[in-house]
mmCIF file of C-alpha atoms in Angstrom:
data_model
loop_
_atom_site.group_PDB
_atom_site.id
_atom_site.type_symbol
_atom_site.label_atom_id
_atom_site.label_comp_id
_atom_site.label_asym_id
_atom_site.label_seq_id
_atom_site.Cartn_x
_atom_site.Cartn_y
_atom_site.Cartn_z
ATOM 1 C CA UNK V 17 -28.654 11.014 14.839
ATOM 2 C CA UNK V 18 -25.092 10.740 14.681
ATOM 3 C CA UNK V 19 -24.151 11.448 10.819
ATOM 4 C CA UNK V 20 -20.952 9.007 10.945
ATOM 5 C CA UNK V 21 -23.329 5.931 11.885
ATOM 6 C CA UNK V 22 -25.262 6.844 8.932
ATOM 7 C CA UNK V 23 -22.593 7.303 6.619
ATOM 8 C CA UNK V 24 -20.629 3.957 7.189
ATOM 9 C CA UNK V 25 -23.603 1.765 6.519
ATOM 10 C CA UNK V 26 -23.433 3.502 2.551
ATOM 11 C CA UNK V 27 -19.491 3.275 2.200
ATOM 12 C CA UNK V 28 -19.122 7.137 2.023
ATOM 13 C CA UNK V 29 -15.538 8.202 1.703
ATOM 14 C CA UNK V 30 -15.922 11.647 0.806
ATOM 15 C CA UNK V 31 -17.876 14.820 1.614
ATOM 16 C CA UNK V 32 -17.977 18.555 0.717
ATOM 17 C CA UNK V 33 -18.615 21.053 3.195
ATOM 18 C CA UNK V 34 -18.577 24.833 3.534
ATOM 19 C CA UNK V 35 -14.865 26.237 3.506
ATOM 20 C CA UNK V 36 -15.372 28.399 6.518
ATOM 21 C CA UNK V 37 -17.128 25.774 8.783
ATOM 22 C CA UNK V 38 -14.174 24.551 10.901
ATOM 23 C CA UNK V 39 -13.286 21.088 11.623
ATOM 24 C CA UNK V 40 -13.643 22.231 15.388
ATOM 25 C CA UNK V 41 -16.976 23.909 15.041
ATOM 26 C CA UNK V 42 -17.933 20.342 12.650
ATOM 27 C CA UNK V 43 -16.971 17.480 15.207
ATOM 28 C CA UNK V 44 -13.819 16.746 13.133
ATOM 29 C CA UNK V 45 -12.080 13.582 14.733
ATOM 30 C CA UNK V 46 -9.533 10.887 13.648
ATOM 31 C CA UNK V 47 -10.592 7.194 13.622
ATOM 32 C CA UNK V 48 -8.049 4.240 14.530
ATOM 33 C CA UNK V 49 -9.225 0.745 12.936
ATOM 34 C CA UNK V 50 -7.797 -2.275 14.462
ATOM 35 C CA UNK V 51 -4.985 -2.323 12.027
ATOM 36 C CA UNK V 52 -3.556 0.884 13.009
ATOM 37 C CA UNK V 53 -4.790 2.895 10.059
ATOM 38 C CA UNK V 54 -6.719 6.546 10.397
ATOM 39 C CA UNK V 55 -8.844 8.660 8.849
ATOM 40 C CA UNK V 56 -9.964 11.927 9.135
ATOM 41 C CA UNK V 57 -14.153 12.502 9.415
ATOM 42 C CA UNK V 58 -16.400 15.584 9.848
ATOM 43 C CA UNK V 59 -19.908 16.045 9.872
ATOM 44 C CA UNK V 60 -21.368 17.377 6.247
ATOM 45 C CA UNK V 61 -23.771 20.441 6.678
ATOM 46 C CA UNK V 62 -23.873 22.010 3.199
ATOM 47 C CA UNK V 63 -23.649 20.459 -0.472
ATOM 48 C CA UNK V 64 -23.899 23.182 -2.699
ATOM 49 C CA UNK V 65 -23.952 22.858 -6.935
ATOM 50 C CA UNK V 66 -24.036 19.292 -7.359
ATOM 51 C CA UNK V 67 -22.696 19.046 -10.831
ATOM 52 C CA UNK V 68 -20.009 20.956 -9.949
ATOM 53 C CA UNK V 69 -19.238 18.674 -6.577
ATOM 54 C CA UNK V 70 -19.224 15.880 -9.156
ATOM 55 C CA UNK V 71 -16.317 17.473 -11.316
ATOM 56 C CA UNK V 72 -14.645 17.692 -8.333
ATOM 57 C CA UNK V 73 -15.051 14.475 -7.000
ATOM 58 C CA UNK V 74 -14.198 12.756 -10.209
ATOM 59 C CA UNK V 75 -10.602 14.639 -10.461
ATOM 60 C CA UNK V 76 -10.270 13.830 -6.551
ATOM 61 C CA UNK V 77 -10.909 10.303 -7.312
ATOM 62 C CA UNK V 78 -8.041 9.718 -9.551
ATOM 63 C CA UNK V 79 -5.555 11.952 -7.518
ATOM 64 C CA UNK V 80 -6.116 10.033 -4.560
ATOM 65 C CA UNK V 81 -6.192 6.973 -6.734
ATOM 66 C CA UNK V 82 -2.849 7.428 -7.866
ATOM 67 C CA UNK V 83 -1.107 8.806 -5.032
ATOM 68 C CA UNK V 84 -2.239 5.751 -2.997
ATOM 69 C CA UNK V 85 -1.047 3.504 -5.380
ATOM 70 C CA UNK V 86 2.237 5.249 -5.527
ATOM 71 C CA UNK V 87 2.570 4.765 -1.672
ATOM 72 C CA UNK V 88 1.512 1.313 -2.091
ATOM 73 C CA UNK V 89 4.313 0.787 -4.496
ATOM 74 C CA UNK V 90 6.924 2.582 -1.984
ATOM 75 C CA UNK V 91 5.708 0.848 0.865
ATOM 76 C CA UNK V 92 5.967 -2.585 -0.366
ATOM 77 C CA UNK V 93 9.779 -1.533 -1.916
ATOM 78 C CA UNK V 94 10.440 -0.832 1.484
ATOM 79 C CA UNK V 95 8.854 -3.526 2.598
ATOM 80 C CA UNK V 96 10.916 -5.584 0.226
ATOM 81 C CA UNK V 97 13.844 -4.620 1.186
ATOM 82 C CA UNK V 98 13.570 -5.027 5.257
ATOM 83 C CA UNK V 99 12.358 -8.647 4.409
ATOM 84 C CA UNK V 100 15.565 -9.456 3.041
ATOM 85 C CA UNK V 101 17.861 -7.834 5.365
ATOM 86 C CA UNK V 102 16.352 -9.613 8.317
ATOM 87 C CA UNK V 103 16.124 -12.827 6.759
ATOM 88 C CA UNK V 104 19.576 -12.932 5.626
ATOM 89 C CA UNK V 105 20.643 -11.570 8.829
ATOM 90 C CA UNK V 106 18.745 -14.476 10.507
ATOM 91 C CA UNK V 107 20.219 -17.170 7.825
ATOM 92 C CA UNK V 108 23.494 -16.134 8.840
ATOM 93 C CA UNK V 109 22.986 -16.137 12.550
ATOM 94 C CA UNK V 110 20.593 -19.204 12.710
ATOM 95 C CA UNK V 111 22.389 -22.712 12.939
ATOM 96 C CA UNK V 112 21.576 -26.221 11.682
ATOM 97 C CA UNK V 113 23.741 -29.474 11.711
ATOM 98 C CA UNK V 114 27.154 -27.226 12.786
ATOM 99 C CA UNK V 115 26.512 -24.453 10.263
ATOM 100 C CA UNK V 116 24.439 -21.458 8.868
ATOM 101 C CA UNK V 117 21.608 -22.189 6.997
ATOM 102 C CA UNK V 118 22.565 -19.401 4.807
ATOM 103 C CA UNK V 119 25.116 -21.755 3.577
ATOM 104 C CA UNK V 120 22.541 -24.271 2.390
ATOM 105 C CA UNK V 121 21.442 -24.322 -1.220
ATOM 106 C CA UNK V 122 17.955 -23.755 -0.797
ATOM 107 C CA UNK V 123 18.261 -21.017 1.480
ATOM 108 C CA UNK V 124 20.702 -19.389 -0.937
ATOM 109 C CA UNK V 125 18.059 -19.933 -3.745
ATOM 110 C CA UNK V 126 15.584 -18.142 -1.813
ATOM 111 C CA UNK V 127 17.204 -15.343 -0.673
ATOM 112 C CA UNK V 128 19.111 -14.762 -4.112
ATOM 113 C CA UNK V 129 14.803 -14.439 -5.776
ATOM 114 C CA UNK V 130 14.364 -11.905 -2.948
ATOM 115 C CA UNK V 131 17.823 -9.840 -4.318
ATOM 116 C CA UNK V 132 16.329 -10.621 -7.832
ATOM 117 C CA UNK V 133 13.230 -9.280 -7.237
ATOM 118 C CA UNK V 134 14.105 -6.042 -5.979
ATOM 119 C CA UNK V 135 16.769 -4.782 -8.610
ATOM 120 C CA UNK V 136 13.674 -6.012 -11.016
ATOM 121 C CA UNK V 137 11.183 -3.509 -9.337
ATOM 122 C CA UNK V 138 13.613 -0.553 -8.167
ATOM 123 C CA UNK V 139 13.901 1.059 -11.310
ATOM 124 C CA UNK V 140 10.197 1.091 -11.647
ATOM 125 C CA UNK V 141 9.505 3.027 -8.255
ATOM 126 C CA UNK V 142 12.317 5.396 -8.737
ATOM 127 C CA UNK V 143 10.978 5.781 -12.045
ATOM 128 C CA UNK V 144 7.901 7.690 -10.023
ATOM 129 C CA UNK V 145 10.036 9.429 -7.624
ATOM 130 C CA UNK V 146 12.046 11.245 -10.698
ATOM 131 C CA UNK V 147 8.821 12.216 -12.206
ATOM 132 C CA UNK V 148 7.962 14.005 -8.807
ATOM 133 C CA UNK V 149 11.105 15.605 -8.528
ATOM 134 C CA UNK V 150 11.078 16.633 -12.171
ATOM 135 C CA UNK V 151 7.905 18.062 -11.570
ATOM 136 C CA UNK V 152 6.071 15.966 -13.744
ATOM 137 C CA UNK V 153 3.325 13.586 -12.034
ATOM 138 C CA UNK V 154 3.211 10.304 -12.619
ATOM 139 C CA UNK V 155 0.890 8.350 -15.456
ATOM 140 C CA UNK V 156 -2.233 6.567 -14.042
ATOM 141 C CA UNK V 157 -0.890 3.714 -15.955
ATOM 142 C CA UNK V 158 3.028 4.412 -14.598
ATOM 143 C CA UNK V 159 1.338 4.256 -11.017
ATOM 144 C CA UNK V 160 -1.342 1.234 -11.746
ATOM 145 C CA UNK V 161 1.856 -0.533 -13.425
ATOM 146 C CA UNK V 162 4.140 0.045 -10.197
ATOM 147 C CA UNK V 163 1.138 -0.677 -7.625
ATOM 148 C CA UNK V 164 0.172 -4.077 -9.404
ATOM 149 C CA UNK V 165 3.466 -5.456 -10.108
ATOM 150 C CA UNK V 166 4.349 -4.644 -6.970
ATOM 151 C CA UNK V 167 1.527 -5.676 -4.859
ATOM 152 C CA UNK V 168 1.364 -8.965 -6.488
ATOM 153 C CA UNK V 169 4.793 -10.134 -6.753
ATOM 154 C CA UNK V 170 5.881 -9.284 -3.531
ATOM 155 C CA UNK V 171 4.122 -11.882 -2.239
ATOM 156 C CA UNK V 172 7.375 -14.119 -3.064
ATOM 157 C CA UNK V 173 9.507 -12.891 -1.375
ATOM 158 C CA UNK V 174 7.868 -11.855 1.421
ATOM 159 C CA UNK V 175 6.421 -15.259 1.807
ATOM 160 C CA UNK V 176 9.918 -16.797 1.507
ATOM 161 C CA UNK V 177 10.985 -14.385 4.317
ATOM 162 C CA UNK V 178 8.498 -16.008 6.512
ATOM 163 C CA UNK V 179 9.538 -19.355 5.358
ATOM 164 C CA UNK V 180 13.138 -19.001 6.470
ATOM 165 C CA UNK V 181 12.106 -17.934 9.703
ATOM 166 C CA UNK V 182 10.600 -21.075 9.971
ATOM 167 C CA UNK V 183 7.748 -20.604 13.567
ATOM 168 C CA UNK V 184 9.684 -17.926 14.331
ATOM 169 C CA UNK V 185 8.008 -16.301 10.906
ATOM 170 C CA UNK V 186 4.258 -16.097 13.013
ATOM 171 C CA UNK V 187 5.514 -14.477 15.740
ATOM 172 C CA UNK V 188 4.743 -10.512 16.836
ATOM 173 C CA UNK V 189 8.390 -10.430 17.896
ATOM 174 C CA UNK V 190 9.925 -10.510 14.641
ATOM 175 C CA UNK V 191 9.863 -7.848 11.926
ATOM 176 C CA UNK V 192 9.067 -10.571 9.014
ATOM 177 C CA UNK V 193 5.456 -11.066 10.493
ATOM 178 C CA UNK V 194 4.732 -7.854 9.798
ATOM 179 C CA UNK V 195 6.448 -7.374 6.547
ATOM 180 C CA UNK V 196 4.659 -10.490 5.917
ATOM 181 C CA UNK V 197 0.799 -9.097 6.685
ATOM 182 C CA UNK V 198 1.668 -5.948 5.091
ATOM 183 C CA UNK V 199 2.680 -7.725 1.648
ATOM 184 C CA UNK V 200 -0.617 -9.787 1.656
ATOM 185 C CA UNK V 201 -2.472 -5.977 1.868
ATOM 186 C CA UNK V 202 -1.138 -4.955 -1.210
ATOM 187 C CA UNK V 203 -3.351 -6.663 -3.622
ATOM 188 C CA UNK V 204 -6.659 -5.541 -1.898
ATOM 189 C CA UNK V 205 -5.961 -1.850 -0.345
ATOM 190 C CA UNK V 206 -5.211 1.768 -2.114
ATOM 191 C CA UNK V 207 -7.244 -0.118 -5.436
ATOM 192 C CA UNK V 208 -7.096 -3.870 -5.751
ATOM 193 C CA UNK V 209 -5.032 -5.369 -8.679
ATOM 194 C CA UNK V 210 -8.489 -5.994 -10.948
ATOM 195 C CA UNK V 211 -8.469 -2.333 -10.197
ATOM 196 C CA UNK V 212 -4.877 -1.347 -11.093
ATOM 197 C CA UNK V 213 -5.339 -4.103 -14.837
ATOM 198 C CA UNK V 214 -8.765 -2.189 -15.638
ATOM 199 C CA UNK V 215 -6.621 1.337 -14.923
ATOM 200 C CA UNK V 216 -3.675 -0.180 -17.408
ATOM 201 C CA UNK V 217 -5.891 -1.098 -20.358
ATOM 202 C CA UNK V 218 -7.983 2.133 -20.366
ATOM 203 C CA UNK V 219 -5.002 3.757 -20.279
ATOM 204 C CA UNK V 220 -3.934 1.888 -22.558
ATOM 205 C CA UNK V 221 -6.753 1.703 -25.225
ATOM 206 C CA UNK V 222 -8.842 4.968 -24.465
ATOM 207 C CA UNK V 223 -12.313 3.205 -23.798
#
């Protein structure tokens, strides 16, 4: 039977094969989900030591761990930041009673917690991009911290985005709508934010 239909059903993620068996000689081939994501699978032939696999798997485990969560973090920065320059762009250009609604207080409120919000979380995803340039890798609990905060508290400001752009918001033909969905991913994917708290207080405590 087909190895991939038995491996879904038991939430495998990762597998070890032989170093010289070739993805092309294995089946390799890239999955799309409906969300636009991929992933690489191959079928496993060959195991090998399993205490040693385990070693391995444990230190692959918390690289990939991290470095997702450090994308995370990047990705909603970015994220962030395209939500507010398309909102205020659309405040400015979008008219109500004979005027902007940029130029109404509550719009200004809004958009002034999106500006507050990222000079609050810049310095704490730069923070990781020095330590990769400097050659030092980043903390589990620097890249938990940056993931989590982040994740959660993007939420604002993307959802205020949407808000703005009143119906408009829902629609495929505007950039906030996907901002938007991508914001409300945070939380859950690359380690959800129970995750990322549990990864702060062991690193924090020790046990």
């Amino acid at each position: 039977p087909d190895l991939y239909q038995l491996l879904r059903g038991h939430g495998a993620s990762l597998v070890f094969a032989e170093q010289a068996w070739m993805p092309e000689a294995a089946g390799w081939r890239e999955l799309h989900d409906e969300h636009g994501a991929t992933a690489d699978f191959a079928y496993i032939r060959w195991l090998g030591d399993h205490k040693a696999i385990e070693q391995i798997t444990k230190r692959w485990d918390r690289t990939v761990l991290d470095r997702a969560a450090v994308l995370y973090a990047f990705e909603q920065l970015g994220g962030a930041t395209r939500a507010l320059e398309i909102t205020k762009d659309f405040a400015m250009g979008r008219y109500a009673f004979g005027r902007p609604i940029a130029s109404f207080q509550a719009v200004k409120q809004r958009l002034a917690n999106m500006k507050i919000f990222l000079e609050a979380v810049r310095p704490l995803v730069y923070r990781i991009a020095w330590c990769k340039d400097s050659g030092r890798p980043a903390s589990h609990l620097e890249a938990a911290v940056a993931k989590l905060f982040l994740g959660d508290w993007s939420l604002g400001p993307t959802n205020d985005a949407l808000i703005l752009h009143g119906g408009y918001g829902y629609c495929h033909e505007y950039d906030v709508e996907r901002v938007f969905r991508d914001g409300r991913l945070a939380p859950i994917g690359g380690g959800t934010s129970d995750i990322q708290k549990l990864i702060i207080s062991r690193a924090m405590l020790g046990i």
